[in-house]
Coordinates of C-alpha atoms in Angstrom, one line a residue:
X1 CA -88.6 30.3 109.2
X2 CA -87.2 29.6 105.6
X3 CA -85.1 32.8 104.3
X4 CA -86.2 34.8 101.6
X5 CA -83.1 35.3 100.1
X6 CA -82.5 33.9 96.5
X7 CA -80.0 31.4 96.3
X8 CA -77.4 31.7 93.3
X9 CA -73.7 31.0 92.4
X10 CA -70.8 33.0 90.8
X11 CA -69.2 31.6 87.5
X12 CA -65.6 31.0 89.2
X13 CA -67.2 28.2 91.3
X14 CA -67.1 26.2 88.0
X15 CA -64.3 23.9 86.5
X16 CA -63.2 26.8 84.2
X17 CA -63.2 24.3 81.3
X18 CA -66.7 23.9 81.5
X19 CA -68.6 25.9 78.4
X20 CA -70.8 28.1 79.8
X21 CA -73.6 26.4 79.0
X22 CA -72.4 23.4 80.8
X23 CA -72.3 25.4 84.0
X24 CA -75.5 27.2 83.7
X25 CA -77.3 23.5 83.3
X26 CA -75.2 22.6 86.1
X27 CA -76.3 25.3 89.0
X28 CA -79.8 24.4 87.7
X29 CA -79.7 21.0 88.2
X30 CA -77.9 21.5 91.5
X31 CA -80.7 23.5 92.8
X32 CA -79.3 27.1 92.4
X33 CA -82.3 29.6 91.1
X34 CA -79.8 31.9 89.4
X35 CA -76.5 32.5 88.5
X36 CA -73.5 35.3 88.6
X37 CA -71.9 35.7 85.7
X38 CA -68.4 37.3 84.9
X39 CA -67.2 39.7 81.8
X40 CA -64.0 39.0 80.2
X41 CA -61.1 39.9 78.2
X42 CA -62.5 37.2 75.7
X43 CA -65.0 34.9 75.2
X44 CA -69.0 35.1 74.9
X45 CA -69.6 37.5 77.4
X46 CA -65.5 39.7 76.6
X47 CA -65.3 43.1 75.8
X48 CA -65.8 43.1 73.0
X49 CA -68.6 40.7 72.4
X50 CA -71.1 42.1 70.7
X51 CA -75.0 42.6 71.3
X52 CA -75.8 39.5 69.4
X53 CA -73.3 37.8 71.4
X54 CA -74.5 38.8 74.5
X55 CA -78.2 38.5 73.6
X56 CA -77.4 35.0 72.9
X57 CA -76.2 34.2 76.6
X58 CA -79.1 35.8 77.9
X59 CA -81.4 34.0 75.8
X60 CA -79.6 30.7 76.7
X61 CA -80.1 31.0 80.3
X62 CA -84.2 31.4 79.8
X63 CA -84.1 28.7 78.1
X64 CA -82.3 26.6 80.6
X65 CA -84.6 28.3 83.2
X66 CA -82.1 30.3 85.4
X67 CA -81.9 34.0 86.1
X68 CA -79.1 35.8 85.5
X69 CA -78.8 37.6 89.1
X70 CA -75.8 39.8 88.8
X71 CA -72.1 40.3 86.8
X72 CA -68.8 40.1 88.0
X73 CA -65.2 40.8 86.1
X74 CA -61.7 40.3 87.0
X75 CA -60.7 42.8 85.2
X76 CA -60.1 45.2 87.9
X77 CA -57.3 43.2 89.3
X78 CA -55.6 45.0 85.8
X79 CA -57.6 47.9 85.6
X80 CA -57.5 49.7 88.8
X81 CA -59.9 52.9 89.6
X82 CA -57.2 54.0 91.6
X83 CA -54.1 53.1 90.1
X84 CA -50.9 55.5 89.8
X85 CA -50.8 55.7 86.2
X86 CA -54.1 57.8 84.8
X87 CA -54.1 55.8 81.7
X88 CA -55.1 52.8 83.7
X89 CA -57.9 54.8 86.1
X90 CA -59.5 55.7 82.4
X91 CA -59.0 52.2 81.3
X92 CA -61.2 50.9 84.9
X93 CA -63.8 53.6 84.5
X94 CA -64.0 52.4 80.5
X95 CA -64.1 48.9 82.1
X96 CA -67.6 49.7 84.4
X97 CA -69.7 51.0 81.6
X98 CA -68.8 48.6 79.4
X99 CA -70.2 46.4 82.4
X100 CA -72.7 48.2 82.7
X101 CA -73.8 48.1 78.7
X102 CA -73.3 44.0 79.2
X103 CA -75.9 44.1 82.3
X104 CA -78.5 46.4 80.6
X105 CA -78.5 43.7 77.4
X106 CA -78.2 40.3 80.0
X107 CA -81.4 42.3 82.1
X108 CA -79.1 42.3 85.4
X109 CA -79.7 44.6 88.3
X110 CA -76.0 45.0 89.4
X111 CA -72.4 44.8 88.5
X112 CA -70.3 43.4 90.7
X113 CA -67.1 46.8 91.4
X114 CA -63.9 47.1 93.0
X115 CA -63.5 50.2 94.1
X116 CA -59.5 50.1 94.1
X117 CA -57.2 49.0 95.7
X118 CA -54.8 50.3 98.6
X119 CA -52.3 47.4 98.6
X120 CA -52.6 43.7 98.2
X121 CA -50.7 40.8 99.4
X122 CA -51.3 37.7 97.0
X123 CA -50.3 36.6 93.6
X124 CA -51.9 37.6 90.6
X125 CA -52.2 34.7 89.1
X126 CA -54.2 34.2 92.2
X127 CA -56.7 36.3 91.1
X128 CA -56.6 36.8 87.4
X129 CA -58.1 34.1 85.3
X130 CA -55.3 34.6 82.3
X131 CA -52.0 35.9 84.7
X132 CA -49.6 35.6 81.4
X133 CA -52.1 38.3 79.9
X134 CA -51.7 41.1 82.5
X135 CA -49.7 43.5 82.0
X136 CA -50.8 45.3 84.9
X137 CA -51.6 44.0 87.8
X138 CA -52.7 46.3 90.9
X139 CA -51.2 44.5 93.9
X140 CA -48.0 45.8 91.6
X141 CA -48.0 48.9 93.6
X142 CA -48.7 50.5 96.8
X143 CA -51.5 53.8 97.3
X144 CA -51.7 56.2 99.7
X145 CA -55.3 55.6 101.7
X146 CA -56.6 59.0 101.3
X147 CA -55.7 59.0 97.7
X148 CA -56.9 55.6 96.9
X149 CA -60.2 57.1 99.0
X150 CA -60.4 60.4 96.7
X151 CA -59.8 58.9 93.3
X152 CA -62.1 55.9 94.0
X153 CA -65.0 58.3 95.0
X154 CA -64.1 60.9 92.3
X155 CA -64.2 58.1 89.6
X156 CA -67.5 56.3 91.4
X157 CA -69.5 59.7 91.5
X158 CA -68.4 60.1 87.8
X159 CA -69.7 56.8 87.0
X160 CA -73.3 57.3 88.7
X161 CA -74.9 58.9 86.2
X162 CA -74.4 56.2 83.4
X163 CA -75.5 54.0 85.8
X164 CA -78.6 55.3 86.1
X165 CA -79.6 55.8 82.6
X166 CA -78.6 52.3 82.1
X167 CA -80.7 51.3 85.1
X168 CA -78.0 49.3 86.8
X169 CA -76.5 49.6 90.1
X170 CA -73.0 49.9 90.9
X171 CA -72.1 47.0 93.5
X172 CA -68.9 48.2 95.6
X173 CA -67.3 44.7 96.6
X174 CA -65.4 44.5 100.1
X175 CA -62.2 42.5 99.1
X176 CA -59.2 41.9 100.4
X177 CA -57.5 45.4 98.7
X178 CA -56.7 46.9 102.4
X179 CA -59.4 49.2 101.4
X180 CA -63.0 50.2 103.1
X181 CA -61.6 48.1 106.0
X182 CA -64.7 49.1 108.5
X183 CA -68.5 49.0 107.6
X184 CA -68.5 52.6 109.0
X185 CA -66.2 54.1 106.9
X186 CA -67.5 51.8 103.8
X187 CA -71.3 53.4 105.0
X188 CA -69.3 56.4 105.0
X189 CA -67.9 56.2 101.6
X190 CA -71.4 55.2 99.7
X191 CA -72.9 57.8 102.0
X192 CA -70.5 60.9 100.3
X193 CA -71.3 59.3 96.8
X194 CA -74.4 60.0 97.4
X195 CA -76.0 57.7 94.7
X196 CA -78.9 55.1 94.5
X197 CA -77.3 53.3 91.9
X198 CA -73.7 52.8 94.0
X199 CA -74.1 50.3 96.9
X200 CA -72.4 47.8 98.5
X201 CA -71.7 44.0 97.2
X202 CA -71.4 42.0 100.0
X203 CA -69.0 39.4 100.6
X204 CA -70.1 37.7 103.9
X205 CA -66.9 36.1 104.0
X206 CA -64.1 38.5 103.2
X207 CA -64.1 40.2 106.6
X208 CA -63.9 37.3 108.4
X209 CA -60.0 37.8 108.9
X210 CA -60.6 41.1 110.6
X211 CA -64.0 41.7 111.6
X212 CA -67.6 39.7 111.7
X213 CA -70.5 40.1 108.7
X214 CA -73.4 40.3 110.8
X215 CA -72.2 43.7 112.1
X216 CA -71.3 44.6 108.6
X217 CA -74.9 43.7 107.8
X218 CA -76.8 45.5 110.5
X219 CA -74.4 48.7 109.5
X220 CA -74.7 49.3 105.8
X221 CA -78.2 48.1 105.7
X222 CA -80.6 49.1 102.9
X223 CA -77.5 50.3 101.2
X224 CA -76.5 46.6 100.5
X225 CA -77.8 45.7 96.8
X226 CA -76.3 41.8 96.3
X227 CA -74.5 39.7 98.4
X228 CA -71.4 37.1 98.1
X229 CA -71.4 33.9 100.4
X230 CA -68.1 32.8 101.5
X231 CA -66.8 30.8 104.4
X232 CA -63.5 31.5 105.9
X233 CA -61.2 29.9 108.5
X234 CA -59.7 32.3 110.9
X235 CA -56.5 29.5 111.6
X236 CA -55.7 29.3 108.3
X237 CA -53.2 31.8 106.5
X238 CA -53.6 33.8 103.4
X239 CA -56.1 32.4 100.6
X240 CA -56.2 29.2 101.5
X241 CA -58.8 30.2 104.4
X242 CA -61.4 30.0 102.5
X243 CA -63.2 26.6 102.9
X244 CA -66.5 24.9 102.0
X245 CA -69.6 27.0 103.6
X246 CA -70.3 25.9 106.9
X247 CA -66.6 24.6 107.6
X248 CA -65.7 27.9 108.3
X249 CA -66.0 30.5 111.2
X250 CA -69.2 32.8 109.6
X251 CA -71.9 32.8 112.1
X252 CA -74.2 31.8 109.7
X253 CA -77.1 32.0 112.0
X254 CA -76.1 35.4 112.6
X255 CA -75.8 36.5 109.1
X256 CA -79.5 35.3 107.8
X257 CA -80.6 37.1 111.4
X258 CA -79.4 40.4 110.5
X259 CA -80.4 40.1 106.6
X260 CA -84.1 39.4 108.0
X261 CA -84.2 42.3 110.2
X262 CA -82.5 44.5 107.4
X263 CA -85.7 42.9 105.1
X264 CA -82.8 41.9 102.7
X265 CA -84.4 39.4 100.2
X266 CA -82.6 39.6 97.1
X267 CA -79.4 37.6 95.6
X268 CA -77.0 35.5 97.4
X269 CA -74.4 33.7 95.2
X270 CA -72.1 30.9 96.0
X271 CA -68.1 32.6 95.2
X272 CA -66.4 28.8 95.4
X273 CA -62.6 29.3 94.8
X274 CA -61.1 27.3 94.4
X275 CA -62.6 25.0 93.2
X276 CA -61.9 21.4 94.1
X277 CA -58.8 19.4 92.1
X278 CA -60.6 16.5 91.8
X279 CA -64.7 16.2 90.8
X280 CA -65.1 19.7 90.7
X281 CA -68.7 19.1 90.0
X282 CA -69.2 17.8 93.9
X283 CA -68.2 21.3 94.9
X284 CA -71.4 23.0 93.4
X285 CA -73.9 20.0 95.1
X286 CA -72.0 20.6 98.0
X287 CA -72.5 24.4 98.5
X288 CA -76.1 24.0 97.0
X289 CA -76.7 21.7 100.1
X290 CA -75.1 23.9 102.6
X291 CA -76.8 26.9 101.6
X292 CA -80.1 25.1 101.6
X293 CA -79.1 24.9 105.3
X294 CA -77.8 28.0 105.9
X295 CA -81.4 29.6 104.0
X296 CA -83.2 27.2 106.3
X297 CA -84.6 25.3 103.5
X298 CA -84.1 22.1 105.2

């Protein structure tokens, strides 16, 4: 039976000198109903674009005829809810209602959050669209669990209620941050928020390393409000693990199993990075194809 999921794609899936309208036309013509989008320093959708600005995007992707289905920043990478220095904790929080102001105006349901970060292992430049522009980065430094745990929460439940009156929900992302490492505690963690409008942002394929989605699924449940795919290679080391969808090790039969007996029907979007060197284009056919498969489409 065909999935009821909706099938979209993240921004950084793109050749990033693509404009954005470029990409937009592209997901549509490759199939993909809607698409994430990302905040940035700069650009249209930076922070400090303004209304018009924003408006503008919005009103570019109805007229291309794809949804805008959720917003993502790298901007946490830099500003960190649970960094050391409280300048840059009031910098992130400042960060996610400025996110949240840019989904009220775009109409999006969710923002895409990390919650902190206990320690991290790769590169910034990794991670960070412009590297030579942070001047923080938050793999820089290394936080004690049960602080990272208090000042996320604190900083999360402060958040909530500008959330709400902007009628957008707070997506917790499960990343590689050595943070929220078990759907338990992460069930736990929402739980003691205690918020509608602070759930859980689903990457099907950043546990892969250390655990398996489908349990992650059948755990947070209803509490999940958008959802990442990724495909990840257990044999492989460190970033480069993360392959095409299907070439990996997700149980993709699994995962749509547990997402129908959840009732889960909302957003999935394509996360594709890197992208490929060569004919970066091919990547976005490729993973519109797979996840026709994996939404048994075809």
């Amino acid at each position: 039976m065909t999935s009821k999921i909706r099938k979209g794609i993240n921004i950084w899936s793109f050749d990033q000198s693509l404009p954005l309208e470029d990409c937009m036309r592209l997901a549509k013509d490759a199939g993909f109903e809607g698409i994430e989008l990302a905040m940035a320093k700069d650009g249209p959708l930076g922070l400090h674009s303004s209304d018009e600005e924003i408006l503008a995007v919005k009103k570019m992707a109805e007229e291309i005829g794809i949804e805008i289905c959720s917003l993502a920043t790298g901007l946490y990478w830099q500003y960190s809810l649970t960094a050391n220095p409280p300048e840059i904790r009031e910098q992130a929080k400042q960060v996610v209602r400025r996110q949240l102001d840019m989904a009220a105006l775009l109409g999006v349901d969710c923002i895409l959050v990390c919650p902190g970060t206990v320690g991290v292992d790769f590169r910034p430049e990794d991670v960070v669209p412009d590297a030579n522009d942070v001047t923080f980065f938050a793999g820089s430094e290394i936080i004690d669990y049960d602080v990272a745990y208090e000042r996320s929460q604190q900083a999360l439940k402060e958040l909530a209620p500008y959330a709400e009156e902007k009628g957008v929900i707070i997506g917790i992302e499960n990343i590689w941050n050595k943070f929220l490492l078990s759907p338990m505690e992460f069930r736990t963690f929402l739980d003691e928020i205690g918020s509608d409008y602070v759930g859980a942002f689903l990457d099907v394929g950043n546990m892969v390393l250390y655990g398996y989605p489908e349990h992650w699924i059948k755990i947070l449940g209803q509490r999940i409000k958008k959802v990442h795919f990724k495909d990840f290679r257990r044999d492989a080391k460190g970033l480069a693990g993360f392959v095409d969808l299907l070439a990996g090790d997700v149980d993709w039969v699994k995962v749509v199993d547990a997402f129908e007996a959840i009732g889960y029907t909302g957003w999935a979007s394509a996360e594709m990075c890197p992208t490929y060197k060569l004919y970066t284009q091919q990547m976005i056919y490729n993973a519109s194809g797979s996840m026709d498969c994996i939404l048994r489409r075809k």
